[in-house]
Amino acid sequence: EMKLFQPAIERRAADPERIARLAAIPYLFLGCHYEILSEQETSIAQVLHGKRVVVISDECQHLQNRKVARGKTAIRISRGRPWNKRGDVAEECEYGALDIVAWYPLSGTPMRNKPKNLWLPMELALPGSMGGDFQLSPRGEIQGYWAYGKRYCDAKEGEYGWLDKGVSNPDELRARLSAISIRKTRADVAGHLPPSERRIILCDAPVAAFERYSALEREHAPALRNIISRDGEVTGNGQLILESLARETSKIKIPKAIERIEYHLDRGVKLVCFGHFKETVKSLGEATREKLGDDAPIFDAGTWQGLSPDDRRAVIDSWAAHQGPAVLLANSLASGVGIDMSAAECAVHLELEWVPADLRQREDRLVDIHKGTRKSPPLHEYLLLDKTIDVPMATILIDKIRALDAVIGKDRETGGLGA
């Protein structure tokens, strides 16, 4: 019934006749987007009036902020008290209290950043359980939060108001959260997953960056056409041209790589980010620290630092021993040959390898073929820049893998990559 509330996008009221028809249905499944939830609070109350209601909030990480409109609406509805909006003043809805039987917040995204972000989903699951009497200001703002904030967010009054971004009594909060939180890890479902997962992620380039790449490609177009069409090994000047284009695509993919790093760190897992060129890995490390801060759990095992093989192994061992999620930045070959990186649940591949055997060597670092302690299959994410040299390179690489499969027998792991 999303269409019922589609006018919310244009700030128009929903169709009153359709609201009346839906309200008359004894058993009703009503679905709407979070943004529509706040825009059509009164219409939703009309449809649900007089019904016993069970609410399922999928992707409830979008309900972390109690100060935004959808957060306020969710709390009001969970307490059975929808409100009309009259400018800056909220008035209790004329349709009376709603009979909310249960509210189930669901999310596959761990909310680990700050305890303040947990209050709203927990209040939805168990209204009134996290401290303070529920109250609304004349503007409909939530007033029952601060008992929780003082207990678990180290809330204190600062120079410009209350500060609640800290952590206090974490063990107690964890125990309380376990009573309403169920989460399966990849290890729990490893038996149901294939031996390895591979994902191709196509990246878009900003207009200016794509124009720079296109200009470079046009400059080398005649030579490049001969390089790609000629059989045999690419050598000399051809190798330099391909490398210059590959480096340009790598620069453009760095923001997407940081996005994937943030995503996996938020999931609470260790990961490796592989690059072929040392300059790329160095730039990625600098950009990631600028985005996440110097205290982010980032370990550099790249060759640009002049580290000896033993020093690089020490960095990798420190990364593996780190308690909690962490990212390891590594050059594919210099940091990857004969080294166990099975502490990582996933790998983000910023650049491709030019030889199938090198790609397999890189992937094998996560397989844990020596110790045999891995409990979940590794996830490999390959970042490709659409409409660039990246895509034909990937095609050639996969064709080579298929050719090897035809000679030595189809391997389930590399067959998955070909697919």
XYZ file of C-alpha atoms in Angstrom:
419
model
C 0.000 0.000 0.000
C 2.992 2.314 -0.526
C 1.021 4.234 -3.176
C -1.434 5.395 -0.540
C 1.254 7.535 1.033
C 3.206 8.416 -2.101
C 1.815 11.996 -2.026
C 3.989 12.496 1.060
C 6.913 13.030 -1.300
C 5.064 16.082 -2.641
C 3.792 17.086 0.826
C 0.170 16.372 -0.120
C -2.442 14.611 1.977
C -3.286 10.966 1.265
C -6.570 10.087 -0.434
C -9.256 10.147 2.333
C -11.532 7.684 0.487
C -8.753 5.129 0.203
C -7.833 5.650 3.852
C -11.437 4.875 4.789
C -11.462 1.700 2.646
C -8.237 0.443 4.203
C -9.424 1.258 7.707
C -12.425 -1.025 7.109
C -10.283 -4.084 6.230
C -10.193 -6.458 9.252
C -6.715 -7.871 8.483
C -4.332 -5.430 6.840
C -0.667 -5.427 5.889
C 0.469 -1.843 5.521
C 3.949 -1.043 4.222
C 5.614 2.356 4.012
C 9.030 3.972 3.884
C 10.467 5.680 6.967
C 10.283 9.116 5.389
C 6.610 8.586 4.569
C 6.075 7.525 8.184
C 6.707 11.032 9.480
C 4.985 12.856 6.629
C 1.727 10.882 6.910
C 1.523 10.240 10.657
C -2.126 11.315 10.896
C -3.167 9.262 7.835
C -1.468 6.183 9.259
C -3.310 6.722 12.537
C -6.603 6.843 10.640
C -5.891 3.533 8.906
C -4.779 1.790 12.123
C -7.441 3.232 14.400
C -9.345 0.500 16.235
C -6.951 -2.304 15.139
C -4.532 -4.404 17.161
C -1.198 -3.634 15.527
C 2.097 -5.495 15.200
C 4.937 -3.394 13.753
C 8.079 -4.752 12.037
C 10.747 -2.103 11.473
C 13.204 -3.548 8.967
C 16.548 -1.736 8.540
C 15.930 -0.090 11.892
C 19.384 1.539 11.844
C 17.458 4.342 10.120
C 15.629 4.876 13.421
C 18.674 5.683 15.549
C 18.148 9.432 15.807
C 15.397 10.435 18.225
C 15.574 14.080 17.063
C 14.570 13.629 13.422
C 10.928 13.496 12.312
C 10.765 9.765 11.599
C 12.282 8.973 15.005
C 9.754 11.117 16.833
C 6.890 9.583 14.861
C 8.087 6.030 15.543
C 8.195 6.667 19.299
C 4.775 8.314 19.319
C 3.193 5.454 17.380
C 4.941 2.843 19.562
C 3.288 4.445 22.602
C -0.044 4.425 20.786
C -0.098 8.231 20.728
C 0.083 9.642 17.190
C 0.077 13.423 16.928
C -1.051 15.965 14.393
C 1.339 18.699 13.296
C 0.194 22.309 13.395
C 3.232 24.342 12.466
C 5.622 24.138 15.410
C 2.953 22.716 17.716
C 2.013 19.024 18.012
C -1.528 18.124 19.047
C -2.780 14.705 20.049
C -4.422 12.928 17.107
C -8.228 12.932 17.163
C -8.273 9.211 16.364
C -7.179 8.311 19.890
C -4.716 5.739 21.168
C -3.412 2.927 18.957
C -3.292 -0.642 20.262
C 0.352 -1.565 19.545
C 0.674 -5.252 20.478
C 4.395 -5.565 19.680
C 7.174 -3.735 17.847
C 10.063 -5.680 16.317
C 13.082 -3.580 15.189
C 15.240 -5.586 12.751
C 18.646 -4.755 11.314
C 21.576 -6.587 9.791
C 23.795 -3.538 10.385
C 25.530 -3.464 13.792
C 25.048 -0.131 15.573
C 28.387 0.142 17.347
C 29.352 3.783 17.215
C 27.642 5.328 20.237
C 25.249 4.032 22.922
C 23.010 7.055 22.216
C 22.084 5.409 18.898
C 20.679 2.341 20.661
C 18.066 4.062 22.796
C 15.353 4.509 20.175
C 15.408 0.916 18.743
C 15.407 -0.455 22.311
C 12.508 1.761 23.308
C 10.572 0.540 20.282
C 11.164 -3.094 21.222
C 10.320 -2.620 24.919
C 8.568 0.719 25.479
C 9.535 2.359 28.755
C 12.299 -0.142 29.508
C 15.265 2.197 29.098
C 14.541 4.821 31.711
C 12.438 7.907 32.279
C 8.758 8.622 31.960
C 7.711 9.135 28.370
C 6.727 12.737 27.743
C 6.252 14.999 24.758
C 6.934 18.695 24.617
C 4.387 20.988 22.893
C 6.449 20.510 19.735
C 6.285 16.720 19.995
C 9.898 16.235 21.121
C 10.878 13.204 23.193
C 11.554 13.994 26.852
C 12.188 10.523 28.340
C 15.731 9.981 27.029
C 18.036 11.582 29.549
C 17.825 8.946 32.295
C 19.254 6.519 29.725
C 21.768 9.107 28.510
C 23.160 9.696 31.990
C 23.365 5.972 32.704
C 24.945 4.708 29.480
C 26.134 7.699 27.401
C 28.106 9.482 30.135
C 25.780 12.443 29.555
C 26.841 15.654 31.237
C 26.106 19.322 30.839
C 28.652 21.181 28.756
C 29.217 24.815 27.944
C 26.648 24.793 25.137
C 24.226 22.144 26.393
C 24.194 18.448 27.190
C 26.883 16.145 25.795
C 25.895 12.497 25.298
C 28.432 10.997 22.902
C 30.355 9.068 25.553
C 30.119 5.561 27.018
C 29.340 4.524 30.591
C 28.342 1.211 32.204
C 28.970 -0.690 28.928
C 28.815 -4.176 30.504
C 25.407 -3.471 31.981
C 24.144 -2.088 28.669
C 25.480 -5.127 26.816
C 23.677 -7.438 29.218
C 20.403 -5.549 28.817
C 20.773 -5.464 25.051
C 21.330 -9.246 24.901
C 17.817 -9.744 26.271
C 16.249 -8.293 23.121
C 19.038 -8.701 20.526
C 19.601 -11.772 18.337
C 22.385 -11.764 15.804
C 23.861 -14.472 13.600
C 27.450 -14.103 12.403
C 28.883 -15.485 9.185
C 30.474 -18.243 11.284
C 27.014 -19.356 12.418
C 25.853 -19.879 8.842
C 29.154 -21.002 7.275
C 27.777 -24.445 6.470
C 25.098 -22.892 4.276
C 27.478 -20.662 2.289
C 29.654 -21.498 -0.731
C 33.420 -21.941 -0.147
C 34.092 -18.372 -1.184
C 32.023 -15.325 -2.073
C 33.037 -12.837 -4.744
C 31.309 -9.600 -5.557
C 31.969 -7.152 -8.386
C 31.253 -3.556 -7.346
C 31.063 -1.072 -10.223
C 32.141 2.417 -9.220
C 30.995 5.691 -10.729
C 33.428 8.517 -11.379
C 32.798 12.217 -10.733
C 32.511 14.110 -14.015
C 35.819 15.967 -13.648
C 37.728 12.790 -12.728
C 36.202 10.857 -15.628
C 37.120 13.657 -18.034
C 40.757 13.459 -16.869
C 40.771 9.720 -17.438
C 39.117 10.061 -20.861
C 41.693 12.648 -21.946
C 44.509 10.292 -20.940
C 42.841 7.407 -22.779
C 42.422 9.494 -25.963
C 46.070 10.521 -25.788
C 47.202 6.903 -25.810
C 44.387 5.558 -27.992
C 46.458 4.544 -31.098
C 49.095 2.702 -29.091
C 46.481 1.291 -26.718
C 44.469 -0.214 -29.579
C 47.529 -2.104 -30.801
C 48.387 -3.279 -27.296
C 44.963 -4.741 -26.631
C 44.555 -6.406 -30.037
C 48.033 -7.970 -30.220
C 48.511 -11.474 -28.864
C 51.336 -12.214 -26.483
C 52.925 -10.408 -23.570
C 52.604 -6.639 -23.187
C 56.073 -5.157 -22.791
C 57.969 -1.890 -22.885
C 55.978 1.238 -23.592
C 52.697 -0.708 -23.699
C 53.132 -1.767 -20.110
C 53.726 1.844 -19.044
C 50.578 3.030 -20.859
C 48.407 0.398 -19.238
C 49.899 1.182 -15.841
C 49.234 4.909 -16.239
C 45.577 4.234 -17.065
C 45.223 1.729 -14.223
C 46.700 4.205 -11.755
C 44.215 6.868 -12.887
C 41.262 4.526 -12.309
C 42.648 3.622 -8.886
C 42.649 7.254 -7.755
C 38.970 7.531 -8.672
C 38.057 4.347 -6.780
C 39.560 5.435 -3.443
C 36.303 7.029 -2.103
C 34.393 3.799 -2.848
C 37.151 1.772 -1.134
C 36.836 3.975 1.972
C 33.062 3.492 1.891
C 33.529 -0.307 1.864
C 36.124 -0.080 4.671
C 33.695 1.912 6.814
C 30.921 -0.572 6.092
C 32.956 -3.613 7.146
C 34.402 -1.901 10.226
C 30.835 -1.070 11.270
C 29.998 -4.755 10.817
C 32.684 -5.467 13.404
C 35.027 -7.580 11.250
C 38.648 -7.505 10.158
C 39.420 -6.881 6.505
C 42.316 -6.513 4.102
C 42.410 -3.865 1.384
C 44.714 -4.954 -1.447
C 46.310 -2.703 -4.035
C 48.693 -3.541 -6.871
C 50.662 -0.276 -6.910
C 52.333 0.967 -3.741
C 51.336 4.572 -4.549
C 47.672 3.511 -4.557
C 47.891 1.801 -1.175
C 49.703 4.797 0.282
C 47.062 7.226 -1.034
C 44.288 4.995 0.287
C 45.879 4.956 3.735
C 46.201 8.741 3.834
C 42.632 9.315 2.615
C 41.190 6.732 5.029
C 42.907 8.315 8.031
C 41.702 11.739 6.951
C 38.119 10.416 6.793
C 38.116 8.140 9.881
C 40.661 9.923 12.080
C 44.166 9.045 13.218
C 42.818 6.737 15.933
C 41.074 4.465 13.425
C 42.256 0.808 13.513
C 44.340 1.008 10.320
C 47.503 -1.096 9.884
C 49.897 -0.368 7.005
C 51.842 -3.285 5.533
C 52.631 -1.508 2.260
C 56.045 -1.354 0.631
C 56.090 2.472 0.380
C 57.273 2.687 3.996
C 60.559 0.898 3.290
C 59.716 -1.896 5.748
C 61.679 -5.122 5.626
C 59.751 -8.398 5.109
C 60.063 -9.108 8.849
C 58.727 -5.652 9.717
C 55.751 -6.157 7.412
C 55.017 -9.499 9.054
C 55.105 -7.778 12.447
C 52.510 -5.239 11.240
C 50.285 -8.059 9.980
C 50.637 -9.937 13.276
C 49.648 -6.761 15.172
C 46.595 -6.367 12.954
C 45.568 -10.003 13.521
C 46.014 -9.660 17.296
C 44.023 -6.414 17.489
C 40.872 -6.787 19.563
C 37.920 -5.779 17.423
C 37.485 -4.696 13.794
C 40.552 -3.449 11.929
C 41.727 -2.892 8.364
C 45.069 -3.984 6.908
C 46.407 -2.094 3.871
C 48.669 -4.296 1.781
C 50.425 -4.519 -1.572
C 49.237 -7.639 -3.342
C 52.527 -9.421 -3.835
C 54.993 -7.801 -1.443
C 52.694 -8.287 1.564
C 50.764 -11.302 0.395
C 53.068 -14.172 -0.543
C 53.301 -16.922 2.064
C 51.607 -14.807 4.750
C 48.505 -15.890 6.670
C 45.784 -13.221 6.654
C 42.942 -15.539 7.627
C 41.981 -13.234 10.521
C 40.192 -11.193 7.832
C 36.586 -11.984 7.045
C 36.743 -10.092 3.774
C 39.086 -8.445 1.293
C 38.485 -5.285 -0.722
C 40.465 -5.376 -3.983
C 41.124 -1.852 -5.164
C 43.138 -3.024 -8.186
C 43.273 -6.189 -10.258
C 46.277 -8.421 -10.729
C 47.575 -8.860 -14.257
C 48.312 -12.580 -13.879
C 45.673 -15.134 -12.803
C 48.136 -16.955 -10.567
C 48.908 -13.709 -8.723
C 45.208 -13.097 -8.178
C 44.818 -16.593 -6.742
C 47.876 -16.063 -4.525
C 46.281 -12.897 -3.194
C 42.992 -14.620 -2.457
C 44.677 -17.607 -0.822
C 46.034 -15.367 1.927
C 42.521 -15.388 3.433
C 41.805 -19.081 2.983
C 43.817 -20.225 6.016
C 45.223 -23.290 4.269
C 47.956 -23.704 6.896
C 46.175 -23.523 10.272
C 42.693 -24.600 9.280
C 40.988 -22.411 11.881
C 38.751 -20.317 9.624
C 35.087 -20.694 10.535
C 33.460 -18.697 7.738
C 34.132 -18.409 3.992
C 36.029 -15.307 2.878
C 34.273 -12.507 1.025
C 36.110 -10.792 -1.850
C 34.912 -7.459 -3.197
C 36.447 -6.310 -6.483
C 36.110 -2.611 -7.281
C 35.882 -1.854 -10.996
C 35.469 1.548 -12.599
C 32.813 1.330 -15.303
C 33.551 2.568 -18.849
C 37.341 2.450 -18.307
C 40.261 0.090 -18.928
C 39.224 -1.692 -15.715
C 36.419 -3.635 -17.402
C 38.375 -5.049 -20.397
C 41.206 -5.920 -18.008
C 38.769 -7.858 -15.837
C 37.340 -9.593 -18.925
C 40.796 -10.660 -20.127
C 41.692 -11.870 -16.630
C 38.539 -13.982 -16.361
C 39.090 -15.410 -19.870
C 42.572 -16.509 -18.784
C 41.137 -18.152 -15.684
C 38.613 -20.032 -17.817
C 41.399 -21.134 -20.175
C 43.379 -22.513 -17.229
C 40.257 -24.304 -16.009
C 39.888 -25.943 -19.421
C 43.479 -27.248 -19.274
C 43.866 -28.364 -15.664
C 40.223 -29.061 -14.790
C 37.523 -26.752 -13.511
C 38.257 -25.491 -10.038
C 35.250 -24.547 -7.925
C 36.950 -21.451 -6.514
C 38.184 -19.890 -9.769
C 35.044 -21.071 -11.529
C 33.092 -18.869 -9.175
C 35.204 -15.888 -10.175
C 34.619 -16.601 -13.862
C 30.891 -16.662 -13.310
